[in-house]
C-alpha positions as CSV (number, residue, x, y, z in Angstrom):
1,M,0.2,0.2,0.0
2,N,1.5,3.6,-1.1
3,V,1.3,6.5,1.1
4,H,-1.8,8.0,-1.8
5,E,-3.5,4.4,0.0
6,M,-2.5,5.2,3.3
7,T,-3.8,8.8,3.2
8,L,-7.5,7.5,1.0
9,Y,-6.9,4.9,3.8
10,E,-6.9,6.5,6.6
11,M,-9.5,9.9,5.6
12,K,-12.2,7.1,4.3
13,C,-11.6,5.3,8.3
14,S,-11.7,9.1,10.5
15,I,-14.7,9.8,7.8
16,F,-16.5,6.2,9.4
17,D,-15.8,7.3,12.7
18,L,-17.3,10.3,12.3
19,L,-20.7,8.9,10.5
20,S,-20.5,6.5,13.3
21,N,-20.9,9.8,16.7
22,L,-24.1,10.8,13.7
23,D,-27.2,10.8,16.1
24,H,-30.0,13.0,16.0
25,E,-28.6,14.9,18.9
26,Y,-25.4,15.2,17.4
27,P,-24.4,19.0,16.2
28,F,-25.0,20.0,12.4
29,E,-22.7,22.3,12.2
30,K,-19.9,20.4,14.9
31,M,-19.9,17.1,12.6
32,L,-19.3,19.6,9.5
33,V,-16.3,21.4,11.6
34,E,-15.4,18.0,12.3
35,F,-14.9,17.2,9.4
36,K,-12.8,20.2,7.9
37,E,-10.7,19.5,10.4
38,L,-10.9,16.0,9.5
39,F,-10.2,17.0,6.3
40,M,-6.8,20.0,6.8
41,S,-5.2,17.8,9.3
42,H,-4.7,14.3,6.6
43,F,-3.9,16.7,4.0
44,E,-1.8,19.4,6.2
45,I,-3.8,21.9,4.8
46,K,-3.1,25.4,7.4
47,D,-6.5,27.5,5.5
48,A,-10.0,26.3,4.5
49,E,-13.7,26.8,4.6
50,I,-16.4,24.7,4.2
51,L,-20.2,26.0,1.8
52,L,-23.1,24.3,1.8
53,Y,-25.3,24.6,-1.1
54,D,-29.0,25.1,-1.3
55,N,-31.7,27.1,-2.7
56,N,-29.4,26.9,-5.9
57,R,-25.9,28.3,-3.8
58,F,-23.6,27.8,-1.8
59,T,-23.2,30.1,1.6
60,P,-20.7,29.6,4.8
61,L,-22.3,28.2,8.1
62,F,-23.0,31.0,10.3
63,N,-20.9,30.6,12.7
64,T,-19.0,27.5,13.0
65,T,-17.3,27.9,16.2
66,S,-20.1,28.5,18.1
67,Y,-22.7,25.6,17.7
68,Q,-23.1,25.0,20.7
69,N,-26.7,26.2,20.6
70,N,-27.5,23.7,18.2
71,R,-30.2,25.7,15.9
72,G,-28.3,23.7,13.1
73,L,-27.5,25.4,9.1
74,E,-28.9,28.5,8.9
75,T,-28.9,30.2,5.3
76,Y,-28.2,34.4,6.6
77,T,-25.4,35.3,4.6
78,K,-24.3,38.2,6.3
79,D,-22.2,39.6,3.6
80,H,-20.8,36.7,2.4
81,P,-19.9,36.5,-1.2
82,I,-22.4,34.2,-3.2
83,F,-21.0,31.5,-5.0
84,N,-21.8,29.3,-8.1
85,V,-20.3,25.8,-9.1
86,S,-17.1,27.4,-11.0
87,F,-16.4,30.4,-7.4
88,I,-13.3,30.2,-7.7
89,S,-12.7,33.3,-10.1
90,H,-14.9,35.2,-7.6
91,A,-13.4,34.6,-4.4
92,S,-9.8,36.5,-4.9
93,D,-10.4,39.0,-3.2
94,R,-12.4,38.6,-1.3
95,E,-12.0,37.3,1.8
96,Y,-11.6,33.9,0.8
97,E,-8.0,35.2,-0.9
98,F,-6.5,32.5,0.6
99,A,-8.0,30.1,-1.5
100,D,-6.2,28.6,-4.1
101,D,-7.9,25.2,-4.5
102,S,-11.6,24.1,-3.9
103,L,-13.3,20.5,-3.6
104,I,-17.4,19.8,-4.9
105,I,-18.5,17.9,-2.8
106,R,-21.4,15.7,-4.4
107,D,-24.2,13.1,-4.4
108,V,-24.5,9.7,-5.8
109,H,-26.9,11.8,-8.8
110,L,-23.5,14.9,-9.7
111,A,-25.5,17.5,-7.3
112,P,-24.1,19.6,-5.7
113,L,-23.9,19.2,-2.1
114,A,-21.0,21.1,-0.8
115,A,-17.4,23.1,-2.1
116,L,-14.2,23.2,0.5
117,L,-12.0,26.3,0.1
118,F,-8.6,25.9,1.0
119,R,-4.7,26.4,0.3
120,A,-3.7,23.1,-1.1
121,S,-0.8,21.9,0.4
122,E,1.6,19.6,-1.4
123,K,0.5,16.5,0.0
124,W,-2.5,18.1,-1.4
125,H,-1.3,19.0,-5.1
126,A,0.7,15.4,-5.0
127,F,-3.0,13.5,-4.3
128,S,-5.2,15.1,-5.5
129,Q,-3.4,13.3,-9.3
130,T,-3.8,9.7,-8.5
131,P,-7.2,8.3,-9.1
132,H,-8.0,7.8,-5.4
133,L,-8.6,11.7,-5.1
134,K,-12.3,10.6,-7.2
135,V,-13.1,7.5,-4.3
136,L,-12.9,10.6,-1.4
137,K,-14.7,12.1,-3.6
138,K,-17.7,10.1,-3.7
139,A,-16.7,9.2,-0.1
140,F,-17.1,12.8,0.7
141,G,-20.4,12.8,-0.7
142,T,-21.4,9.8,1.5
143,F,-20.6,11.4,4.7
144,I,-21.8,14.7,4.1
145,G,-24.6,13.4,1.8
146,Q,-26.1,11.3,5.4
147,V,-24.7,14.5,7.5
148,I,-27.3,16.4,5.7
149,Q,-29.7,13.8,5.3
150,M,-29.6,13.4,9.1
151,H,-30.4,17.8,9.9
152,K,-33.1,17.4,7.6
153,I,-35.1,14.8,9.6
154,S,-33.9,15.9,12.5
155,E,-34.8,19.3,11.9
156,N,-38.2,18.1,11.2
157,E,-38.6,16.0,13.7
158,K,-38.2,18.9,15.6
159,A,-40.4,21.4,13.7
160,Y,-42.9,18.3,13.6
161,R,-43.2,18.2,17.2
162,H,-43.6,21.5,17.6
163,L,-46.5,22.7,15.2
164,F,-48.2,19.9,17.0
165,E,-47.9,21.1,20.4
166,V,-48.8,24.3,18.9
167,A,-51.5,21.9,17.0
168,E,-52.4,20.6,19.8
169,L,-52.3,24.2,22.4
170,F,-54.7,25.7,19.7
171,N,-57.0,23.6,19.6
172,S,-57.1,23.2,23.1
173,T,-58.3,27.1,23.7
174,M,-61.1,29.2,22.8
175,E,-59.2,32.0,23.9
176,S,-57.3,34.7,21.1
177,D,-54.2,36.0,23.6
178,V,-53.4,32.5,24.3
179,I,-53.5,31.5,20.0
180,L,-51.4,34.9,19.4
181,E,-49.1,33.8,22.1
182,G,-48.3,30.9,20.8
183,L,-47.9,31.6,17.6
184,M,-45.2,34.1,18.9
185,E,-43.6,31.9,20.7
186,A,-43.1,29.4,18.4
187,V,-42.4,31.1,15.9
188,C,-39.4,33.8,17.7
189,G,-38.4,30.6,19.1
190,S,-37.9,28.8,16.1
191,F,-36.2,31.8,14.7
192,P,-34.3,33.8,17.4
193,A,-31.9,36.1,14.7
194,Y,-35.1,37.6,13.5
195,K,-37.8,40.0,14.4
196,V,-40.9,38.4,14.0
197,N,-44.6,40.8,14.1
198,L,-48.2,39.8,13.9
199,L,-49.9,42.5,11.6
200,L,-53.1,41.6,12.8
201,S,-56.9,42.9,11.2
202,N,-58.9,43.2,13.6
203,E,-58.6,45.2,17.3
204,Q,-57.8,42.0,19.7
205,K,-58.0,45.4,22.4
206,G,-56.8,43.3,25.6
207,K,-55.7,40.1,24.2
208,T,-52.2,40.5,23.1
209,N,-49.7,43.6,23.1
210,E,-47.3,41.8,20.6
211,Y,-49.5,42.8,17.0
212,R,-50.3,46.6,15.5
213,L,-53.1,46.9,13.6
214,F,-52.5,46.1,9.4
215,D,-52.8,49.3,7.5
216,Y,-53.6,49.2,3.7
217,A,-52.6,52.5,3.1
218,N,-48.9,51.4,4.8
219,E,-47.8,48.3,5.2
220,R,-45.6,47.0,2.6
221,A,-46.9,45.8,-1.3
222,S,-46.2,42.3,-0.5
223,A,-47.5,41.9,2.9
224,V,-50.9,44.1,0.9
225,D,-50.2,41.8,-1.7
226,A,-50.3,38.1,0.7
227,F,-52.7,39.5,2.8
228,L,-55.4,40.3,-0.3
229,S,-54.3,36.5,-2.2
230,G,-53.9,34.6,0.8
231,D,-50.4,33.3,-0.3
232,L,-47.5,33.3,1.5
233,T,-45.0,36.4,-0.5
234,I,-41.6,37.1,0.1
235,E,-39.5,40.4,-1.0
236,N,-35.7,41.4,-0.9
237,A,-36.4,44.7,1.0
238,V,-33.3,46.7,-0.3
239,D,-34.4,50.1,1.0
240,I,-34.4,48.5,4.2
241,A,-31.5,46.1,4.0
242,S,-33.5,43.0,5.1
243,S,-35.5,40.5,3.2
244,L,-39.1,39.8,4.4
245,L,-41.7,36.5,4.3
246,N,-45.3,37.4,4.1
247,A,-47.3,34.5,5.2
248,P,-51.2,35.3,5.7
249,I,-53.3,34.2,9.5
250,R,-55.9,32.4,7.0
251,G,-59.1,30.4,8.7
252,R,-61.8,29.0,6.2
253,Q,-63.8,32.3,6.2
254,G,-60.6,34.7,5.5
255,I,-57.7,35.9,6.3
256,Y,-57.0,37.6,10.0
257,G,-53.5,39.4,9.2
258,I,-50.3,38.0,8.4
259,L,-47.6,37.2,10.3
260,Q,-44.0,38.9,8.8
261,I,-41.2,37.8,9.7
262,T,-38.4,40.6,9.0
263,A,-34.0,38.8,7.9
264,P,-31.2,39.7,6.9
265,K,-31.0,40.8,4.0
266,N,-30.0,38.2,1.0
267,T,-31.7,35.6,3.1
268,E,-32.8,32.5,2.0
269,F,-35.7,31.1,3.1
270,T,-35.4,26.8,2.7
271,V,-38.4,24.9,1.2
272,A,-38.8,23.5,4.8
273,Q,-38.9,26.9,7.0
274,K,-41.4,28.0,4.2
275,S,-43.6,24.6,4.7
276,F,-43.6,25.2,8.6
277,I,-44.7,29.0,8.7
278,R,-47.0,28.6,6.6
279,S,-48.3,25.4,8.2
280,M,-47.9,27.7,11.6
281,A,-50.2,30.7,10.3
282,N,-52.5,28.5,8.6
283,G,-53.1,26.9,12.2
284,A,-53.5,29.9,13.9
285,G,-56.1,31.2,11.2
286,N,-58.1,28.2,11.8
287,A,-57.6,28.7,16.3
288,L,-58.5,32.4,15.5
289,E,-61.5,31.5,13.4
290,N,-62.7,29.4,15.8
291,A,-62.0,31.1,18.2
292,S,-63.8,34.1,17.8
293,L,-66.6,32.0,16.1
294,Y,-67.3,30.8,20.0
295,D,-67.6,34.5,21.3
296,Q,-69.5,35.4,18.7
297,S,-72.0,32.8,19.8
298,H,-71.3,34.2,22.7
299,R,-71.5,37.3,22.5
300,L,-74.8,36.2,20.4
301,V,-76.3,34.9,23.5
302,D,-75.9,37.1,26.2
303,D,-76.8,40.2,23.2
304,L,-80.5,38.0,22.8
305,R,-80.3,38.3,26.4
306,L,-80.1,41.8,26.6
307,V,-82.7,42.3,24.8
308,N,-85.1,40.7,25.7
309,E,-84.8,41.7,28.9
310,A,-84.6,45.0,27.6
311,S,-88.5,44.1,25.5
312,R,-90.1,42.8,29.0
313,E,-89.3,45.9,31.1
314,L,-90.0,48.3,27.8
315,N,-93.3,46.5,28.3
316,S,-93.7,46.3,31.5
317,N,-95.5,49.4,32.8
318,L,-92.6,51.4,34.4
319,D,-92.5,56.1,34.2
320,L,-89.8,57.9,32.0
321,D,-87.5,58.0,34.4
322,E,-87.6,54.4,35.6
323,M,-87.4,53.6,31.8
324,I,-84.3,55.5,31.3
325,A,-82.7,54.3,34.4
326,F,-83.1,51.0,33.6
327,L,-81.4,51.3,29.6
328,K,-79.0,53.5,31.8
329,V,-78.0,49.8,33.9
330,Q,-78.1,47.9,30.6
331,F,-76.0,50.2,28.6
332,M,-73.4,51.3,31.6
333,N,-72.7,47.4,31.6
334,A,-73.7,45.7,28.2
335,F,-70.6,47.8,26.7
336,C,-69.6,49.8,30.3
337,P,-68.9,53.7,28.9
338,H,-67.0,56.3,30.4
339,E,-69.6,58.3,29.9
340,M,-73.6,58.7,29.1
341,A,-76.3,60.8,28.7
342,F,-80.3,60.9,27.8
343,I,-81.0,63.9,26.2
344,F,-84.7,65.3,25.5
345,Y,-85.6,68.4,23.7
346,E,-88.0,70.7,24.8
347,D,-87.8,73.1,22.0
348,Q,-86.3,73.7,19.0
349,C,-83.8,76.0,20.6
350,N,-83.7,74.0,24.3
351,Y,-83.8,70.1,25.5
352,S,-83.7,68.8,29.3
353,I,-80.9,65.9,30.4
354,S,-82.3,63.4,32.0
355,P,-81.9,62.6,36.4
356,S,-80.5,59.1,34.9
357,S,-77.0,60.5,33.2
358,T,-73.6,60.9,34.5
359,P,-72.7,63.8,36.1
360,L,-70.0,65.4,33.5
361,F,-73.1,66.6,31.4
362,K,-74.3,68.8,33.8
363,E,-71.2,69.8,33.7
364,T,-70.0,72.9,30.5
365,A,-67.5,69.7,29.4
366,G,-70.2,67.9,29.2
367,K,-72.6,70.3,27.5
368,R,-69.9,71.2,24.9
369,Y,-70.2,67.5,23.3
370,I,-73.4,67.5,23.7
371,D,-73.7,70.7,22.1
372,S,-71.8,69.1,19.7
373,V,-74.0,66.1,18.7
374,S,-77.3,68.2,19.2
375,A,-74.9,70.1,15.9
376,R,-74.5,67.0,14.4
377,F,-78.1,65.6,14.3
378,R,-80.0,69.0,13.4
379,N,-77.3,68.9,10.1
380,G,-78.6,65.6,9.4
381,E,-76.7,62.7,10.8
382,E,-78.6,59.6,11.4
383,A,-76.2,59.2,14.1
384,I,-72.7,59.2,14.7
385,F,-69.4,56.4,15.5
386,D,-66.4,58.0,16.2
387,A,-63.6,55.8,16.6
388,N,-61.5,58.5,17.1
389,I,-62.1,61.6,18.3
390,Q,-59.9,64.5,17.1
391,E,-61.8,67.2,16.9
392,G,-60.2,71.1,19.1
393,N,-60.9,70.8,22.7
394,I,-63.1,68.0,23.0
395,N,-60.3,65.8,22.3
396,E,-61.0,63.8,26.2
397,F,-63.1,60.9,25.0
398,K,-61.4,59.5,21.8
399,S,-64.7,56.8,21.5
400,L,-68.4,58.3,21.3
401,V,-71.5,56.5,19.9
402,A,-74.8,59.0,19.9
403,L,-78.1,57.3,18.7
404,P,-81.1,59.1,18.1
405,I,-84.3,58.6,19.6
406,S,-87.6,59.1,17.7
407,N,-91.5,59.3,17.8
408,G,-92.9,58.8,14.6
409,G,-89.8,59.6,12.6
410,E,-89.2,62.7,14.5
411,V,-86.0,63.0,17.1
412,I,-86.8,64.1,20.6
413,G,-83.3,63.2,21.2
414,F,-80.7,60.7,21.8
415,V,-78.9,59.4,23.6
416,I,-74.5,60.0,24.4
417,L,-71.8,57.4,24.8
418,M,-68.4,58.2,24.9
419,H,-65.5,56.5,26.7
420,R,-61.1,57.2,26.8
421,E,-59.4,55.1,24.5
422,E,-60.3,55.1,21.2
423,Y,-62.0,52.6,18.7
424,F,-63.3,51.5,22.4
425,F,-66.8,50.3,20.9
426,S,-67.0,48.1,18.1
427,F,-68.8,48.2,15.3
428,D,-70.6,44.9,16.5
429,S,-72.1,47.0,19.6
430,Y,-72.6,49.8,18.6
431,K,-75.5,47.7,15.9
432,L,-76.3,46.1,19.3
433,M,-77.4,49.5,20.6
434,R,-79.0,50.9,17.5
435,S,-81.7,47.9,18.4
436,L,-81.7,49.1,22.3
437,I,-82.2,52.4,21.1
438,G,-85.0,50.8,18.6
439,H,-86.7,49.1,21.2
440,S,-86.3,51.7,23.5
441,S,-87.8,55.2,21.3
442,L,-91.4,53.0,20.6
443,A,-91.0,51.9,24.6
444,I,-90.3,56.0,26.0
445,S,-92.3,57.3,22.7
446,N,-95.3,55.1,24.5
447,I,-94.8,56.5,27.5
448,M,-94.6,60.0,26.8
449,L,-98.0,60.0,25.1
450,R,-99.3,58.4,28.5
451,D,-97.9,60.9,30.0
452,Q,-99.7,63.3,27.9
453,L,-102.7,61.7,27.9
454,Q,-102.6,61.2,32.1
455,E,-101.5,65.4,31.5
456,L,-105.0,65.6,30.3
457,V,-106.6,63.2,32.2
458,N,-105.3,65.0,35.9
459,K,-105.6,68.6,34.0
460,D,-108.4,70.7,33.8
461,H,-107.9,72.5,30.3
462,L,-109.1,76.2,30.6
463,T,-106.6,76.9,33.5
464,K,-103.6,74.4,33.2
465,L,-104.4,73.1,36.6
466,F,-104.7,70.4,38.6
467,T,-108.7,68.4,38.5
468,R,-110.1,67.8,42.0
469,S,-110.2,64.6,41.2
470,Y,-107.0,64.2,41.3
471,L,-105.7,66.5,44.4
472,D,-108.2,64.2,46.4
473,E,-105.9,61.5,45.5
474,I,-103.0,62.5,46.8
475,V,-104.6,64.3,49.6
476,T,-105.7,61.0,50.7
477,A,-102.6,59.5,49.6
478,S,-100.6,62.2,52.4
479,I,-103.3,61.0,55.2
480,D,-102.9,57.4,54.9
481,R,-99.3,58.4,55.2
482,E,-99.7,59.9,58.5
483,E,-98.2,63.6,56.7
484,S,-98.9,67.1,58.0
485,G,-100.2,69.5,55.6
486,V,-102.0,72.5,55.1
487,F,-106.0,72.2,52.9
488,I,-106.9,76.1,51.3
489,L,-109.8,77.3,49.6
490,L,-110.0,80.3,47.4
491,D,-112.8,82.0,45.8
492,V,-113.3,84.2,43.2
493,D,-115.1,87.6,44.8
494,D,-118.1,88.5,43.0
495,F,-116.9,86.7,39.7
496,K,-120.5,86.4,38.4
497,L,-121.0,90.5,37.7
498,V,-117.1,89.6,35.9
499,N,-119.2,87.6,33.6
500,D,-122.0,89.4,33.2
501,S,-120.1,92.3,32.6
502,Y,-117.3,91.2,30.2
503,G,-119.0,88.4,28.8
504,H,-117.6,84.4,29.5
505,T,-114.4,85.2,27.7
506,T,-113.2,87.7,29.8
507,G,-114.1,85.4,32.5
508,D,-112.5,82.5,31.5
509,M,-108.8,84.6,31.4
510,V,-109.1,86.4,34.6
511,L,-109.2,83.0,36.0
512,R,-105.9,81.9,33.5
513,Q,-104.4,85.1,35.1
514,I,-106.1,83.8,38.8
515,S,-104.2,80.4,37.8
516,A,-100.8,80.9,36.1
517,L,-100.0,83.1,39.4
518,I,-100.8,80.9,41.7
519,L,-98.9,78.2,40.0
520,S,-95.8,80.2,40.3
521,I,-96.6,80.9,43.7
522,V,-96.9,77.1,45.1
523,E,-94.3,75.0,42.7
524,G,-92.3,73.2,44.4
525,R,-94.4,73.5,47.4
526,G,-97.4,71.9,46.4
527,I,-100.8,71.4,44.1
528,A,-102.6,73.3,43.0
529,S,-106.3,71.8,41.9
530,R,-109.3,74.1,39.9
531,W,-111.8,73.0,43.0
532,G,-114.9,74.0,40.8
533,G,-116.5,77.3,38.6
534,E,-114.4,79.5,40.0
535,E,-113.0,77.7,43.1
536,I,-109.6,77.2,44.0
537,A,-107.9,74.7,46.6
538,V,-104.4,74.2,47.0
539,F,-102.1,71.5,49.0
540,M,-99.0,71.7,50.6
541,P,-98.2,68.4,52.4
542,S,-95.6,68.9,55.4
543,A,-96.1,72.0,55.3
544,T,-97.2,74.5,58.5
545,V,-99.9,76.8,59.1
546,E,-97.4,79.7,59.1
547,E,-96.5,78.6,55.4
548,G,-99.9,78.0,54.8
549,L,-101.1,81.3,56.4
550,D,-98.3,83.3,54.3
551,L,-99.7,81.5,50.9
552,A,-102.5,83.3,51.2
553,K,-101.7,86.9,52.6
554,Q,-99.5,86.2,48.5
555,L,-102.6,85.5,46.6
556,V,-104.6,88.2,48.9
557,V,-102.2,90.6,48.1
558,G,-101.1,89.9,44.4
559,I,-104.0,88.5,42.6
560,P,-105.5,91.6,42.5
561,E,-102.2,92.7,41.5
562,A,-102.8,90.0,38.4
563,T,-105.4,90.4,36.9
564,D,-107.9,92.6,33.9
565,P,-109.8,92.9,35.5
566,T,-109.4,93.6,39.0
567,V,-110.2,90.5,41.1
568,T,-110.4,89.8,44.9
569,V,-110.8,86.9,46.7
570,S,-111.6,84.7,49.5
571,I,-109.4,82.7,51.4
572,G,-110.4,80.0,54.0
573,L,-107.6,77.0,55.0
574,S,-107.4,74.8,57.7
575,G,-103.6,73.2,59.2
576,W,-103.9,68.7,59.0
577,S,-101.7,66.1,61.5
578,P,-101.8,63.0,62.2
579,T,-102.4,63.1,66.0
580,D,-105.9,66.0,64.6
581,G,-107.7,62.5,63.7
582,K,-108.9,64.5,61.1
583,S,-110.3,62.3,57.8
584,Y,-110.1,64.2,54.7
585,K,-113.8,64.9,54.1
586,E,-113.0,66.9,58.0
587,L,-110.5,68.3,56.5
588,F,-112.4,69.8,53.4
589,Q,-115.4,70.9,55.7
590,A,-112.8,72.9,57.8
591,T,-111.1,74.5,55.8
592,D,-115.0,75.4,53.5
593,H,-116.8,76.6,55.9
594,A,-113.6,79.1,57.2
595,L,-113.6,80.1,53.1
596,Y,-117.5,80.6,53.7
597,H,-116.1,82.9,56.7
598,A,-113.8,84.8,54.7
599,K,-116.4,85.5,51.9
600,N,-120.0,86.8,55.0
601,H,-117.1,88.9,57.2
602,G,-116.2,91.7,54.3
603,K,-114.1,89.0,51.0
604,N,-110.7,90.1,50.4
605,R,-109.6,88.3,52.8
606,F,-108.1,84.8,54.1
607,V,-109.8,83.3,57.2
608,L,-107.3,80.3,59.4
609,H,-110.4,77.7,60.5
610,E,-108.4,77.0,64.2
611,Q,-108.4,80.6,64.6
612,L,-112.7,80.4,64.2
613,Q,-112.4,78.4,67.3
614,R,-111.2,79.6,69.6
């Protein structure tokens, strides 16, 4: 056996020893480094580099001294040259200028697997002239082929195991935040040297912070293309010195965003890498879709429950304040606004704010929002849905929804909901609000119509005072509750002369003038009713006799001044307390007795019944 045969034999034995140590846990890069060192040792070569062939190009190992991270082959080429098969001529003026010879390593089908660049030694020159070179290249090809195949098997096993773990996670939860975080963790873990971004088409408020909304106007063309086509796209972005991979996160019903991976420039993503990313993105898309449908079904159930409960309450016998208070509770619980108000128009220029509104709307700041919304409704807007208010000084609240309350096609008011966060109210929430207000508008209109009808029943058409029957109910209820009070009866002196002298129209006008004065004085202190003809009754619940006398004095003095033609009145009054034991009938009789005493003793005066008994 000559020297070259011995070199070939020893080299093959060393390669066999390396191959015998090959398993899926042995670092791929370490195996290649050891192979290069064996080659250098056997042929007394001082400088050498090994490059691998992938995607029609030769690329150096990323870092042959850091194989401990066990991440496998990277196609990241940094500033290294990219060579074709006849690459030696291209390397002479670059960092491989030490190389004056090369060896292309091929598989049994003569497809390139790797290349060795090196400074040839005398021993190599001598060996390369022998027929043994062909045998050695075949042995190298077998070894490199086995190493690459084992590496691919190992990497595929890791990828599939990772995919299985992530798929198991995706199928075990209906929480969007868990799915998105699992996707990011899996992709970032598989590509630690790259930057990974999530570009989502829908707001995931409260779900995860590791994303931004997909913006058609400002995204790169490759990302938009991936989103619209549903296919993975790759862009060599020269302007940002990066390679971008855009994988659509797609489900059966649509695309929910883009998984974007940013790698250094000229990065070539392998078929296995692209397949892995595509599988991750598709799995996440299906999981997000299932979670979205699950959430949507629960929201629909909650929405139906809310509508049913609201419909039941809206059809019950509530008054307007009770109805608005109920609606406020439902809206606050369902939509969680920071501020909310119910506004009702009194005329074209004025409005009233429901007591159920939050305190802000009683302040100047709140009234600015009311005026702004009111102006927009008067300008023809049917509803307002602002997700990001940028309106001058009115910017404390970024999200605003305002919906009209209508009665027979006429807007009688509106409801406002506001939140400090932008994009807080979703479009689904907005649609539910419209549905609830639509149901509520009819109920509110019915309540207002009922109140108007009840007012017609309870009030005298001529004087706008309450009717006697309504006053009877109020006084009886007060006595039953054992409350104290003052009862007053007023009669217009010589009213028949007014009618005979000026006509009944003038007489009616005088009654209206008297009634208007009484209402202005009594408001907030009691209620007044037309007792019959020219007689008027006033009941002051919880009032003292002294307060009743003061009111009677104001009326005796004020009515002659408020009427034209001038008339005077006679007044009788009586106090009541639970200790008296008087019935309503006895209270009325006592007051009526005092009234007639005033009339029979000169008129234009007031008499307290209790003083007649002394």
